[in-house]
Short mmCIF file of C-alpha atoms in Angstrom, two decimals:
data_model
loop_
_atom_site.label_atom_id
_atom_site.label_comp_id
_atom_site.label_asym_id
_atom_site.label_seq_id
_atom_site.Cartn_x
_atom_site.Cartn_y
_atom_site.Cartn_z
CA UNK A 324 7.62 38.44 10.49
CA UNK A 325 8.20 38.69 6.57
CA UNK A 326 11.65 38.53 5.19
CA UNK A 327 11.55 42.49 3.95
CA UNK A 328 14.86 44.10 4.47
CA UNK A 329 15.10 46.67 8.14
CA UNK A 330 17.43 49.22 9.47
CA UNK A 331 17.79 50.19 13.39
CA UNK A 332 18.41 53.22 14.30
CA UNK A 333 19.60 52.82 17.47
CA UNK A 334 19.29 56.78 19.24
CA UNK A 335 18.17 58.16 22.08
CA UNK A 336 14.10 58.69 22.71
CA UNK A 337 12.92 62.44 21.23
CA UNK A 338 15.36 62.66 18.87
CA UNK A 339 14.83 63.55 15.49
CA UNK A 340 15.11 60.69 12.90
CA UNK A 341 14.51 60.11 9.13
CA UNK A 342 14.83 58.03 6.37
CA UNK A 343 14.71 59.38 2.52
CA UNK A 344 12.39 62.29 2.55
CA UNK A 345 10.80 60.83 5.97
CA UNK A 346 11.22 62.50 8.99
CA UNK A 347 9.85 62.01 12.74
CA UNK A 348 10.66 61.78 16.24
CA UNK A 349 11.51 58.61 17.87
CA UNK A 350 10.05 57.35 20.77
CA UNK A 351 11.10 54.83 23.83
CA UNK A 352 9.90 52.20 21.55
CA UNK A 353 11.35 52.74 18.53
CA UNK A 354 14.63 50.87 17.17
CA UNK A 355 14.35 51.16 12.92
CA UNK A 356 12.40 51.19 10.20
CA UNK A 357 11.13 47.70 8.19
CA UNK A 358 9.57 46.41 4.81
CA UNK A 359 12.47 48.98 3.43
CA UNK A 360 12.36 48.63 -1.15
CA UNK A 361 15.72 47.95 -2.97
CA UNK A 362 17.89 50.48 -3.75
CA UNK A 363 19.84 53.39 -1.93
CA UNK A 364 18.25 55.01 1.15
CA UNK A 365 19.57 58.01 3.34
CA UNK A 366 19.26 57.70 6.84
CA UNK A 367 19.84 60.16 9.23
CA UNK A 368 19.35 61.57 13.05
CA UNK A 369 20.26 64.61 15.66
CA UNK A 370 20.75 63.75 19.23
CA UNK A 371 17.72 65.96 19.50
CA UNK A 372 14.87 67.39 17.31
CA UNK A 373 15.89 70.82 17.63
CA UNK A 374 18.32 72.64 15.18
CA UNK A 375 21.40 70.80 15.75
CA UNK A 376 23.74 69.15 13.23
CA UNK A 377 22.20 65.83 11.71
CA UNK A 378 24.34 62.72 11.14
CA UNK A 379 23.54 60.86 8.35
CA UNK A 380 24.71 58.00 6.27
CA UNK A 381 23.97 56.45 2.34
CA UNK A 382 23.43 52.60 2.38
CA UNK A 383 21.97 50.04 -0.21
CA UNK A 384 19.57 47.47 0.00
CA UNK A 385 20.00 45.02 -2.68
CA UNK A 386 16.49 43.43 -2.35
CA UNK A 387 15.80 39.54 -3.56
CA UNK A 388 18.53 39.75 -6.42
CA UNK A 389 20.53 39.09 -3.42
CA UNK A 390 19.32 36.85 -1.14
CA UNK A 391 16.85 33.29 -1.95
CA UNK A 392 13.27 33.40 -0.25
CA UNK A 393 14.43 31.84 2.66
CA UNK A 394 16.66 33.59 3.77
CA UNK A 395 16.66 36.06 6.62
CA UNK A 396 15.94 39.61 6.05
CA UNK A 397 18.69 42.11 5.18
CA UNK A 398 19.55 43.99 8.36
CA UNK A 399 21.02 47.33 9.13
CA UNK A 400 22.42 48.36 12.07
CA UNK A 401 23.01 52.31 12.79
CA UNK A 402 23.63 53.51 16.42
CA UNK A 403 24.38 57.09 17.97
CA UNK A 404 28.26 57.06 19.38
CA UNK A 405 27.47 59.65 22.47
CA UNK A 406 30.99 60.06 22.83
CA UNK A 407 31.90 60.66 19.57
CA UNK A 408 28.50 62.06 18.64
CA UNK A 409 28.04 60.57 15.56
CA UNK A 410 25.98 57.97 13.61
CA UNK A 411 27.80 54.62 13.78
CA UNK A 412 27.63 51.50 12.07
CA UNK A 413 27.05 48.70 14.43
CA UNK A 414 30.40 46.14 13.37
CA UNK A 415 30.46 44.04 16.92
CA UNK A 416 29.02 40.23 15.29
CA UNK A 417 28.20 39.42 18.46
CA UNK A 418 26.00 42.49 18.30
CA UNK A 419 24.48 41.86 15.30
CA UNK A 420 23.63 38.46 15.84
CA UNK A 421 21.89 39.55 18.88
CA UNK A 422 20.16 42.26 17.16
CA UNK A 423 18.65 39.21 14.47
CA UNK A 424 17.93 37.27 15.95
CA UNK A 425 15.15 39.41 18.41
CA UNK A 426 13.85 41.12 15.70
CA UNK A 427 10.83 38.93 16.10
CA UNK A 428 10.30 40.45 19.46
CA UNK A 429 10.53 44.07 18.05
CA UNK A 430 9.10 43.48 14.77
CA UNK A 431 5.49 44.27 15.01
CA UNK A 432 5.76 47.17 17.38
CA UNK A 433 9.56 48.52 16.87
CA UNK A 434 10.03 48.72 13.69
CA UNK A 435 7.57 51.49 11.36
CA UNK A 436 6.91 50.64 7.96
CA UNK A 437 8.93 52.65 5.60
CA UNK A 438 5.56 53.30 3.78
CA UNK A 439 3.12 54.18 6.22
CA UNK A 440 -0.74 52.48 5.01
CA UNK A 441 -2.91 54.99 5.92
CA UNK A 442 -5.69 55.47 3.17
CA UNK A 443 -5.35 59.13 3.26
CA UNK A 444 -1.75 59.11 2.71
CA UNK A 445 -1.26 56.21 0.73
CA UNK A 446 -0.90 58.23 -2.78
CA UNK A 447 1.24 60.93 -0.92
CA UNK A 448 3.55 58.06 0.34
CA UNK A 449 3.34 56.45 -2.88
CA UNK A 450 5.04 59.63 -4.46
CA UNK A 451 7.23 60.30 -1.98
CA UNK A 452 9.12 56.47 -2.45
CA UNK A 453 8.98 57.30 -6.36
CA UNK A 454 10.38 60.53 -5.94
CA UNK A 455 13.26 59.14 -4.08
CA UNK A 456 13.58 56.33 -6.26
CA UNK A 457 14.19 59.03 -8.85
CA UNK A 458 16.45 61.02 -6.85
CA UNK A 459 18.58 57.92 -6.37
CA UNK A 460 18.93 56.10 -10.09
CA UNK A 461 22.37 57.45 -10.77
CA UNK A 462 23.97 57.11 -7.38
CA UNK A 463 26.59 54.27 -6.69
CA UNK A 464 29.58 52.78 -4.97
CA UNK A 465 31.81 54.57 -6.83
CA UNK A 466 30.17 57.93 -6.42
CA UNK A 467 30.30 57.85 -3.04
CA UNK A 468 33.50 56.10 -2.88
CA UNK A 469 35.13 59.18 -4.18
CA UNK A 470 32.53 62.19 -2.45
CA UNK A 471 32.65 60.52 1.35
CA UNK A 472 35.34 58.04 1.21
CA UNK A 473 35.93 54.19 1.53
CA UNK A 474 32.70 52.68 3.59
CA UNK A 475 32.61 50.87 6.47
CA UNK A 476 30.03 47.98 6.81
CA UNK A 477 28.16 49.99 3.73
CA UNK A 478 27.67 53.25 5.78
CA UNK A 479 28.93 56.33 3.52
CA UNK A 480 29.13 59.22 6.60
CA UNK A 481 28.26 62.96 6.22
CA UNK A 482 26.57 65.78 8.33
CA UNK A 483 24.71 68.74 7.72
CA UNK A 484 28.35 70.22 8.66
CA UNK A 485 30.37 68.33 6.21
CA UNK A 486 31.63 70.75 2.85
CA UNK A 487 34.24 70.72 0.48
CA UNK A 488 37.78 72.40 1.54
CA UNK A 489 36.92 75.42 -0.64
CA UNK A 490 33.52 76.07 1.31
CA UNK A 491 35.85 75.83 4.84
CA UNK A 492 35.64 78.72 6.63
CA UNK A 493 39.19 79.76 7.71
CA UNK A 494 39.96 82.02 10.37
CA UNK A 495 43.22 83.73 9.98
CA UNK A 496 46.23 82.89 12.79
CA UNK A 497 44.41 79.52 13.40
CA UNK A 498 45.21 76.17 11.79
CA UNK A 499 42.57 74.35 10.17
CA UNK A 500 41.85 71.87 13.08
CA UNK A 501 41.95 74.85 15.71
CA UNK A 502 39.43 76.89 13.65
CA UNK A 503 36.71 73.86 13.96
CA UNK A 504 34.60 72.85 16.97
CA UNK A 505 34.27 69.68 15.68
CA UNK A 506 36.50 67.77 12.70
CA UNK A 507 33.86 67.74 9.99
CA UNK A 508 34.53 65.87 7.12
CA UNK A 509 35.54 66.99 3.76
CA UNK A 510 33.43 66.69 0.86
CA UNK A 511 35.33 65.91 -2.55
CA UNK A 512 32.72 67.44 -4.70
CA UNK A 513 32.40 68.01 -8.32
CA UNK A 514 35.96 70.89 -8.85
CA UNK A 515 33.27 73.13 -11.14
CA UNK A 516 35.18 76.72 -11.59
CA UNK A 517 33.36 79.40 -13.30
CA UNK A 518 35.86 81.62 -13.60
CA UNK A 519 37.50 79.51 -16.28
CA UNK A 520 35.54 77.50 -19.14
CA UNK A 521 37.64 77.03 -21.55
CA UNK A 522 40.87 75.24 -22.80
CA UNK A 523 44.29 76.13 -22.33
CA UNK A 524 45.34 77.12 -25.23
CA UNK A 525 41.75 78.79 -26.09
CA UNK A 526 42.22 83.00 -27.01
CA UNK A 527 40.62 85.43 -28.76
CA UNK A 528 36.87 84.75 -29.94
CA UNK A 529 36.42 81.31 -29.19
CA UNK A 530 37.86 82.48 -25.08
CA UNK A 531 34.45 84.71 -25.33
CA UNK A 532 32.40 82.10 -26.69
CA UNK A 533 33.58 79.78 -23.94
CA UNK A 534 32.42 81.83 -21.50
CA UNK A 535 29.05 82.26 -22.66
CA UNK A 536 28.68 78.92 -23.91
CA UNK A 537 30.11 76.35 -21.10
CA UNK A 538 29.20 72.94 -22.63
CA UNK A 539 32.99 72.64 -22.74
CA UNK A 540 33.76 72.96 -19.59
CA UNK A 541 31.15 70.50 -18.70
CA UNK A 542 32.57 67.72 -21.14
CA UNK A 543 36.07 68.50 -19.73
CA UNK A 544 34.75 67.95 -16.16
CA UNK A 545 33.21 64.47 -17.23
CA UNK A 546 36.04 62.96 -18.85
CA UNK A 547 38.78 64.60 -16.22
CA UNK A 548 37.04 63.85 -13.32
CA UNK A 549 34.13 61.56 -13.85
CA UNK A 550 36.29 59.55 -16.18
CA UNK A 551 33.85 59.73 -19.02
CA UNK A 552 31.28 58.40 -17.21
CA UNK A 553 27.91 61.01 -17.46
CA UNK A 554 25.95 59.44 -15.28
CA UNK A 555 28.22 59.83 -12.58
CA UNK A 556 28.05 63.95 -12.87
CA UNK A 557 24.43 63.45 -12.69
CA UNK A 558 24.38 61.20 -9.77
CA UNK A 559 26.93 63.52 -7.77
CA UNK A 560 24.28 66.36 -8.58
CA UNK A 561 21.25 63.55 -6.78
CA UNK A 562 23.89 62.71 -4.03
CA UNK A 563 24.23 66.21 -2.74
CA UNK A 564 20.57 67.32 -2.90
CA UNK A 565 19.37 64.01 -1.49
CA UNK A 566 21.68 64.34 1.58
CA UNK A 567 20.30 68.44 1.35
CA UNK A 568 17.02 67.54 1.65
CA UNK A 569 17.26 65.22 4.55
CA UNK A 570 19.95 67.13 6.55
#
């Protein structure tokens, strides 16, 4: 056993799990996903591998910067809550201690190799880890801080059900917890309206041009909400579709 970083993904046999823009069904003998590179991965699962809403979570693997040679691997724990029906970080220590120190015992044949080494699909996996790397570069703490919330044990929650309030369906005569099957959680995306793209005090001709010509309204979302910071509008834009893709 090397000292490459590993998730578990702790769910129930046949269900549908992923990682990034990998996908499969688990087996009996499954429990995670080893050798995973630095950086921010997506992992998610359904309590089945038919069209049902996915669970997901953003965490980070900080790679050798971290840790010295010698020591252990870093370890992520994700489990399905069948009472809650959700993905769940594992926070019990006792848990996972217990969970370290076997992964010697499910290391060869438990774990799957985030890139598989097949000769026919090496260059295909190859891509597919650059792509995400790509898809990742601009996303942070503080990005997801402010999208998904405060994490817990670095799991940043969403499902394939979670929006923002304005994408809510509401059904009129019911209150917003009555009108959902399930609590989802809100999204606090990007507050882009369309319908207005330039300043307050903007009339006349330069109104017009505003609304043809929106780079405005782009620099006013940046400093408002993004406070001045570009990248983050570009890595809310690689949050979103990197979650999208995956759930």
């Amino acid at each position: 056993m090397d000292a490459s970083p590993c998730v578990l993904l702790l769910v129930p046999a046949g269900a549908l799990g992923g990682i990034d823009l990998l996908s499969f069904t688990t087996t009996d003998r499954f429990k995670g996903i080893k050798e995973l590179p630095p950086g921010w991965h997506f992992v998610f699962t359904s309590s089945t591998n038919s069209l049902s809403v996915r669970h997901g979570a953003w965490f980070r693997v900080r790679g050798s910067s971290r840790s010295s040679p010698s020591s252990p691997p870093e370890l992520f724990v994700k489990k399905w809550d069948p009472e809650r029906e959700e993905l769940v970080p594992e926070t019990d220590q006792a848990e996972l201690m217990r969970w370290r120190a076997n992964l010697g015992a499910i290391w060869r044949d438990g774990l799957t190799p985030y890139r598989q080494t097949a000769s026919k699909d090496a260059d295909d996996e190859g891509d597919k880890e650059e792509d995400w790397r790509r898809l990742t570069d601009a996303v942070d703490e503080r990005l997801l801080d402010r999208v998904l919330g405060a994490a817990t044990e670095d799991h940043w929650s969403l499902t394939s059900a979670s929006s923002a309030a304005r994408d809510m369906d509401v059904i009129p005569g019911l209150s917003k917890e009555q009108s959902q099957w399930q609590p989802e959680k809100e999204l606090a995306l990007l507050p882009v309206d369309l319908k207005r793209t330039w300043g307050v005090d903007v009339v006349g001709r330069e109104r017009t041009e505003a609304a043809k010509d929106r780079s405005w309204a782009l620099g006013d979302l940046v400093e408002r909400v993004c406070g001045g910071r570009e990248e983050e509008l570009l890595g809310a834009v690689e949050e979103v579709v990197g979650a999208a893709v995956d759930v």
